[in-house]
Amino acid sequence: MEIDTGNTAWLLLSSALVLLMTPGLALFYGGLNRSKGVLNMMLMSFSAIGLISILWALYGFSLAFSANGSEGLNNIIGNFGYAGTSTSWVGEMWGETGIPTYVFMAFQMMFAIITVALISGAVSDRFKFGGWVLFALGWFTLVYVPVAHWVWGGGFIGAQIKALDFAGGTAVHINAGAAALALALILGKRIGWPRENMRPHNVPFVALGAGILWFGWFGFNAGSELTVDSTTAVAFVNTQLATAAAVVGWLVVEWIRDRKPTLVGGSSGAIAGLVAITPACGFIAPLPAVLLGLIAGVLCALAVGLKYRFGYDDSLDVVGVHFVGGWIGSLFIGLFATTQVNGAITDVLGASEGLFYGGGATQLGRQFVGSLVVTVYSFAIAAVLALILKAVKLGRVSEEAEVGGIDISDHGESGYDLTPAGGAGGGSAFAMAGIKPSASVDADGKADTSQKVAG
Amino acid sequence: MKLVTAVIKPYQLDAVKEALHALGVTGLTVSEVQGYGRQKGHTEVYRGAEYTVEFLPKIKVEVVTDEIDVEKIVDAVVTAAKTGKIGDGKVWVTSVDDVIRVRTGERGLDAL
């Protein structure tokens, strides 16, 4: 098969867009965190880029997306046929898409990276960094790779159960959310939670991160069609509409419940909408996508409060946003999937249309079973990994380190130096009043004018 | 000599500085401080979780002055810092025994 330059160009761009989501997530999570753990929080995302990229090339892509010879075994896992990104791929296209295998591998790599990074939001300020790296390695190998195979690579969820997942509702969001819940439960609460003030330290970071995630998500969702056709277009439009509706939904909840709509709420609503539309974006029509977004915005806004009721410290609401949002989107496929949007639902994927398009409850049941399988599996393996790490003392940092800040204890750096006396950085009120601190002199007697504040 | 200390709203610093400058005050010390009076902080809500922010950011302005100028300085600060809303701050006056200029060793009023 010849290369299709249009499809390839779009997927290369989509891959870069999806990669950008992870630094976006780092900002989103970093801003929601307290300042003493902001760097650790952001590094958990960046370390996932480093670690998972390599593991994906070495064996992840192969095990997830190659077809195993025996059909029974192929329901569970692929083989090592594609391991190591062989040079024999030069000139090879992925299936009938007309895109080089290298490009498809790279696109899927970005999904693996962000899925691992998503989990980190549940364990801020307290998970030893070494423990996190080992957890990421173990969970990626034992959970992400097989689940990606089950859902997209020819495994039993896609091929036997016939549950649909266009861009990662089950494989990414339910998967990461269930793992996050297990980790939060086993690692335990942050010291002082929920009594102490743990409010977000940088709300503009949160909004900037959400904006970058939203931008990148077009590659995540519309890229998942792999080719450029009318389904790509619908997926793109649905992504925008559902997300917009979820922003509105979350803000309305806050306006009624707390009497004040917030930027953290609007940003969180956007993420909830993006998560929820992900599995359904290529299967449903735009108006149901608006409804989906509204429901996700409202329900996720309510769901983030559950941790206070049940007493688990899912620090940055991975469960309330990704797990709950992923479930909503996955079930929505069973209600609104239609061949009017995507003929492949019945022709290629062998699934049924949704309840409201004459398909009965069949597909709804399949979506439920597929989502449940991923929930149980991811939760169980994540729990086992967390218990092992805890047993070998790679779970929580010491109490002293946690109170002092994990940035200092595990990384030896701090996000901000806001001490005007003798240090870098100046006070905002000084700048506001137009006062210019005069040049200070350092130990060598050299004038340091770097901290002058513009009036 | 007297020390006039004022704890004011951050946004009023510019006005206070201008008012003191107009009086011919040659120097002042400014620090960022936190605290509360009758205002008692405020609440913020993030994702439905309510946090009480008890200590509010304030600016502390300190001026050492000749006793004769104290009332004028206090009046200038109060007028400039006043918004009429809760949380405008406080001004208090304390006695200062001596002042020494580090550069020259001058003492008392000469050092001001």
PDB file of C-alpha atoms in Angstrom, chain A residues 214-341:
ATOM      1  CA  TRP A 214      -8.273  21.019  25.270  1.00  0.00           C
ATOM      2  CA  PHE A 215      -6.090  21.993  22.294  1.00  0.00           C
ATOM      3  CA  GLY A 216      -4.217  18.691  22.332  1.00  0.00           C
ATOM      4  CA  TRP A 217      -7.420  16.716  22.747  1.00  0.00           C
ATOM      5  CA  PHE A 218      -8.404  17.445  19.140  1.00  0.00           C
ATOM      6  CA  GLY A 219      -5.480  15.239  18.151  1.00  0.00           C
ATOM      7  CA  PHE A 220      -6.492  12.690  20.781  1.00  0.00           C
ATOM      8  CA  ASN A 221     -10.069  12.393  19.519  1.00  0.00           C
ATOM      9  CA  ALA A 222     -10.115  13.392  15.854  1.00  0.00           C
ATOM     10  CA  GLY A 223      -6.736  11.708  15.367  1.00  0.00           C
ATOM     11  CA  SER A 224      -8.178   8.407  16.585  1.00  0.00           C
ATOM     12  CA  GLU A 225     -10.021   7.929  13.295  1.00  0.00           C
ATOM     13  CA  LEU A 226      -6.444   7.469  11.900  1.00  0.00           C
ATOM     14  CA  THR A 227      -7.625   8.657   8.503  1.00  0.00           C
ATOM     15  CA  VAL A 228      -9.194  11.918   7.415  1.00  0.00           C
ATOM     16  CA  ASP A 229     -12.866  11.454   6.573  1.00  0.00           C
ATOM     17  CA  SER A 230     -16.286  12.602   7.727  1.00  0.00           C
ATOM     18  CA  THR A 231     -15.989  10.685  11.022  1.00  0.00           C
ATOM     19  CA  THR A 232     -12.822  12.679  11.758  1.00  0.00           C
ATOM     20  CA  ALA A 233     -14.854  15.834  11.246  1.00  0.00           C
ATOM     21  CA  VAL A 234     -17.654  14.696  13.561  1.00  0.00           C
ATOM     22  CA  ALA A 235     -15.169  13.650  16.221  1.00  0.00           C
ATOM     23  CA  PHE A 236     -13.589  17.096  16.053  1.00  0.00           C
ATOM     24  CA  VAL A 237     -16.911  18.945  16.319  1.00  0.00           C
ATOM     25  CA  ASN A 238     -18.167  16.665  19.098  1.00  0.00           C
ATOM     26  CA  THR A 239     -15.008  17.305  21.071  1.00  0.00           C
ATOM     27  CA  GLN A 240     -15.637  21.034  20.999  1.00  0.00           C
ATOM     28  CA  LEU A 241     -19.379  20.882  21.701  1.00  0.00           C
ATOM     29  CA  ALA A 242     -19.281  18.395  24.554  1.00  0.00           C
ATOM     30  CA  THR A 243     -16.430  20.245  26.239  1.00  0.00           C
ATOM     31  CA  ALA A 244     -18.183  23.601  25.924  1.00  0.00           C
ATOM     32  CA  ALA A 245     -21.361  22.096  27.407  1.00  0.00           C
ATOM     33  CA  ALA A 246     -19.423  20.572  30.296  1.00  0.00           C
ATOM     34  CA  VAL A 247     -17.890  23.955  31.163  1.00  0.00           C
ATOM     35  CA  VAL A 248     -21.423  25.336  31.354  1.00  0.00           C
ATOM     36  CA  GLY A 249     -22.663  22.338  33.353  1.00  0.00           C
ATOM     37  CA  TRP A 250     -19.914  22.560  35.980  1.00  0.00           C
ATOM     38  CA  LEU A 251     -20.297  26.335  36.357  1.00  0.00           C
ATOM     39  CA  VAL A 252     -24.052  26.062  36.808  1.00  0.00           C
ATOM     40  CA  VAL A 253     -23.541  23.541  39.619  1.00  0.00           C
ATOM     41  CA  GLU A 254     -21.134  25.919  41.355  1.00  0.00           C
ATOM     42  CA  TRP A 255     -23.352  28.925  40.813  1.00  0.00           C
ATOM     43  CA  ILE A 256     -26.270  27.153  42.463  1.00  0.00           C
ATOM     44  CA  ARG A 257     -24.392  25.219  45.143  1.00  0.00           C
ATOM     45  CA  ASP A 258     -21.623  27.644  46.140  1.00  0.00           C
ATOM     46  CA  ARG A 259     -23.204  30.856  44.789  1.00  0.00           C
ATOM     47  CA  LYS A 260     -19.985  31.669  42.897  1.00  0.00           C
ATOM     48  CA  PRO A 261     -18.722  30.210  39.612  1.00  0.00           C
ATOM     49  CA  THR A 262     -14.929  29.662  39.677  1.00  0.00           C
ATOM     50  CA  LEU A 263     -12.078  29.362  37.200  1.00  0.00           C
ATOM     51  CA  VAL A 264     -11.005  26.073  38.768  1.00  0.00           C
ATOM     52  CA  GLY A 265     -14.561  24.887  38.158  1.00  0.00           C
ATOM     53  CA  GLY A 266     -14.656  26.060  34.544  1.00  0.00           C
ATOM     54  CA  SER A 267     -11.288  24.427  33.849  1.00  0.00           C
ATOM     55  CA  SER A 268     -12.341  21.208  35.559  1.00  0.00           C
ATOM     56  CA  GLY A 269     -15.582  21.210  33.592  1.00  0.00           C
ATOM     57  CA  ALA A 270     -13.590  21.369  30.370  1.00  0.00           C
ATOM     58  CA  ILE A 271     -11.548  18.318  31.365  1.00  0.00           C
ATOM     59  CA  ALA A 272     -14.680  16.438  32.437  1.00  0.00           C
ATOM     60  CA  GLY A 273     -16.283  17.144  29.045  1.00  0.00           C
ATOM     61  CA  LEU A 274     -13.162  16.130  27.136  1.00  0.00           C
ATOM     62  CA  VAL A 275     -12.933  12.882  29.091  1.00  0.00           C
ATOM     63  CA  ALA A 276     -16.592  12.036  28.619  1.00  0.00           C
ATOM     64  CA  ILE A 277     -16.722  12.685  24.876  1.00  0.00           C
ATOM     65  CA  THR A 278     -13.509  10.717  24.246  1.00  0.00           C
ATOM     66  CA  PRO A 279     -14.987   7.214  23.869  1.00  0.00           C
ATOM     67  CA  ALA A 280     -18.084   8.454  22.058  1.00  0.00           C
ATOM     68  CA  CYS A 281     -16.773  11.235  19.794  1.00  0.00           C
ATOM     69  CA  GLY A 282     -16.626   9.130  16.635  1.00  0.00           C
ATOM     70  CA  PHE A 283     -19.920   7.321  17.176  1.00  0.00           C
ATOM     71  CA  ILE A 284     -22.542   9.877  18.193  1.00  0.00           C
ATOM     72  CA  ALA A 285     -24.112  12.953  16.606  1.00  0.00           C
ATOM     73  CA  PRO A 286     -23.295  16.517  17.740  1.00  0.00           C
ATOM     74  CA  LEU A 287     -26.519  17.222  19.661  1.00  0.00           C
ATOM     75  CA  PRO A 288     -26.222  14.126  21.842  1.00  0.00           C
ATOM     76  CA  ALA A 289     -22.601  15.261  22.362  1.00  0.00           C
ATOM     77  CA  VAL A 290     -23.896  18.521  23.858  1.00  0.00           C
ATOM     78  CA  LEU A 291     -26.157  16.531  26.181  1.00  0.00           C
ATOM     79  CA  LEU A 292     -23.257  14.256  27.083  1.00  0.00           C
ATOM     80  CA  GLY A 293     -21.096  17.264  27.937  1.00  0.00           C
ATOM     81  CA  LEU A 294     -23.773  18.853  30.105  1.00  0.00           C
ATOM     82  CA  ILE A 295     -24.361  15.647  32.044  1.00  0.00           C
ATOM     83  CA  ALA A 296     -20.624  15.071  32.492  1.00  0.00           C
ATOM     84  CA  GLY A 297     -20.105  18.658  33.697  1.00  0.00           C
ATOM     85  CA  VAL A 298     -22.863  18.358  36.281  1.00  0.00           C
ATOM     86  CA  LEU A 299     -22.126  14.818  37.480  1.00  0.00           C
ATOM     87  CA  CYS A 300     -18.341  15.250  37.678  1.00  0.00           C
ATOM     88  CA  ALA A 301     -18.794  18.501  39.631  1.00  0.00           C
ATOM     89  CA  LEU A 302     -20.895  16.529  42.112  1.00  0.00           C
ATOM     90  CA  ALA A 303     -18.619  13.455  42.001  1.00  0.00           C
ATOM     91  CA  VAL A 304     -15.496  15.304  43.158  1.00  0.00           C
ATOM     92  CA  GLY A 305     -17.242  15.796  46.493  1.00  0.00           C
ATOM     93  CA  LEU A 306     -17.507  12.031  47.045  1.00  0.00           C
ATOM     94  CA  LYS A 307     -13.972  11.793  48.397  1.00  0.00           C
ATOM     95  CA  TYR A 308     -14.989  13.923  51.368  1.00  0.00           C
ATOM     96  CA  ARG A 309     -17.979  11.706  52.004  1.00  0.00           C
ATOM     97  CA  PHE A 310     -16.059   8.426  51.731  1.00  0.00           C
ATOM     98  CA  GLY A 311     -12.812   9.749  53.193  1.00  0.00           C
ATOM     99  CA  TYR A 312     -10.248   8.826  50.517  1.00  0.00           C
ATOM    100  CA  ASP A 313      -7.719  11.452  49.467  1.00  0.00           C
ATOM    101  CA  ASP A 314      -7.803  11.405  45.666  1.00  0.00           C
ATOM    102  CA  SER A 315      -5.861  14.639  45.836  1.00  0.00           C
ATOM    103  CA  LEU A 316      -6.610  16.218  42.462  1.00  0.00           C
ATOM    104  CA  ASP A 317      -9.825  14.322  41.644  1.00  0.00           C
ATOM    105  CA  VAL A 318      -8.643  11.768  39.107  1.00  0.00           C
ATOM    106  CA  VAL A 319     -11.540   9.542  40.156  1.00  0.00           C
ATOM    107  CA  GLY A 320     -14.186  12.269  40.148  1.00  0.00           C
ATOM    108  CA  VAL A 321     -13.179  13.563  36.717  1.00  0.00           C
ATOM    109  CA  HIS A 322     -11.547  10.747  34.715  1.00  0.00           C
ATOM    110  CA  PHE A 323     -13.139   7.642  36.174  1.00  0.00           C
ATOM    111  CA  VAL A 324     -16.644   9.078  36.397  1.00  0.00           C
ATOM    112  CA  GLY A 325     -16.328  10.997  33.111  1.00  0.00           C
ATOM    113  CA  GLY A 326     -14.995   7.910  31.327  1.00  0.00           C
ATOM    114  CA  TRP A 327     -17.923   5.810  32.540  1.00  0.00           C
ATOM    115  CA  ILE A 328     -20.467   8.422  31.450  1.00  0.00           C
ATOM    116  CA  GLY A 329     -18.983   8.606  27.956  1.00  0.00           C
ATOM    117  CA  SER A 330     -18.689   4.866  27.607  1.00  0.00           C
ATOM    118  CA  LEU A 331     -22.331   4.300  28.570  1.00  0.00           C
ATOM    119  CA  PHE A 332     -23.445   7.113  26.277  1.00  0.00           C
ATOM    120  CA  ILE A 333     -22.244   5.033  23.321  1.00  0.00           C
ATOM    121  CA  GLY A 334     -24.842   2.455  24.287  1.00  0.00           C
ATOM    122  CA  LEU A 335     -27.514   5.152  24.133  1.00  0.00           C
ATOM    123  CA  PHE A 336     -26.572   7.290  21.151  1.00  0.00           C
ATOM    124  CA  ALA A 337     -24.158   5.420  18.816  1.00  0.00           C
ATOM    125  CA  THR A 338     -25.443   5.598  15.247  1.00  0.00           C
ATOM    126  CA  THR A 339     -24.339   4.398  11.833  1.00  0.00           C
ATOM    127  CA  GLN A 340     -25.481   7.786  10.492  1.00  0.00           C
ATOM    128  CA  VAL A 341     -22.248   9.102  11.989  1.00  0.00           C
TER     129      VAL A 341
END
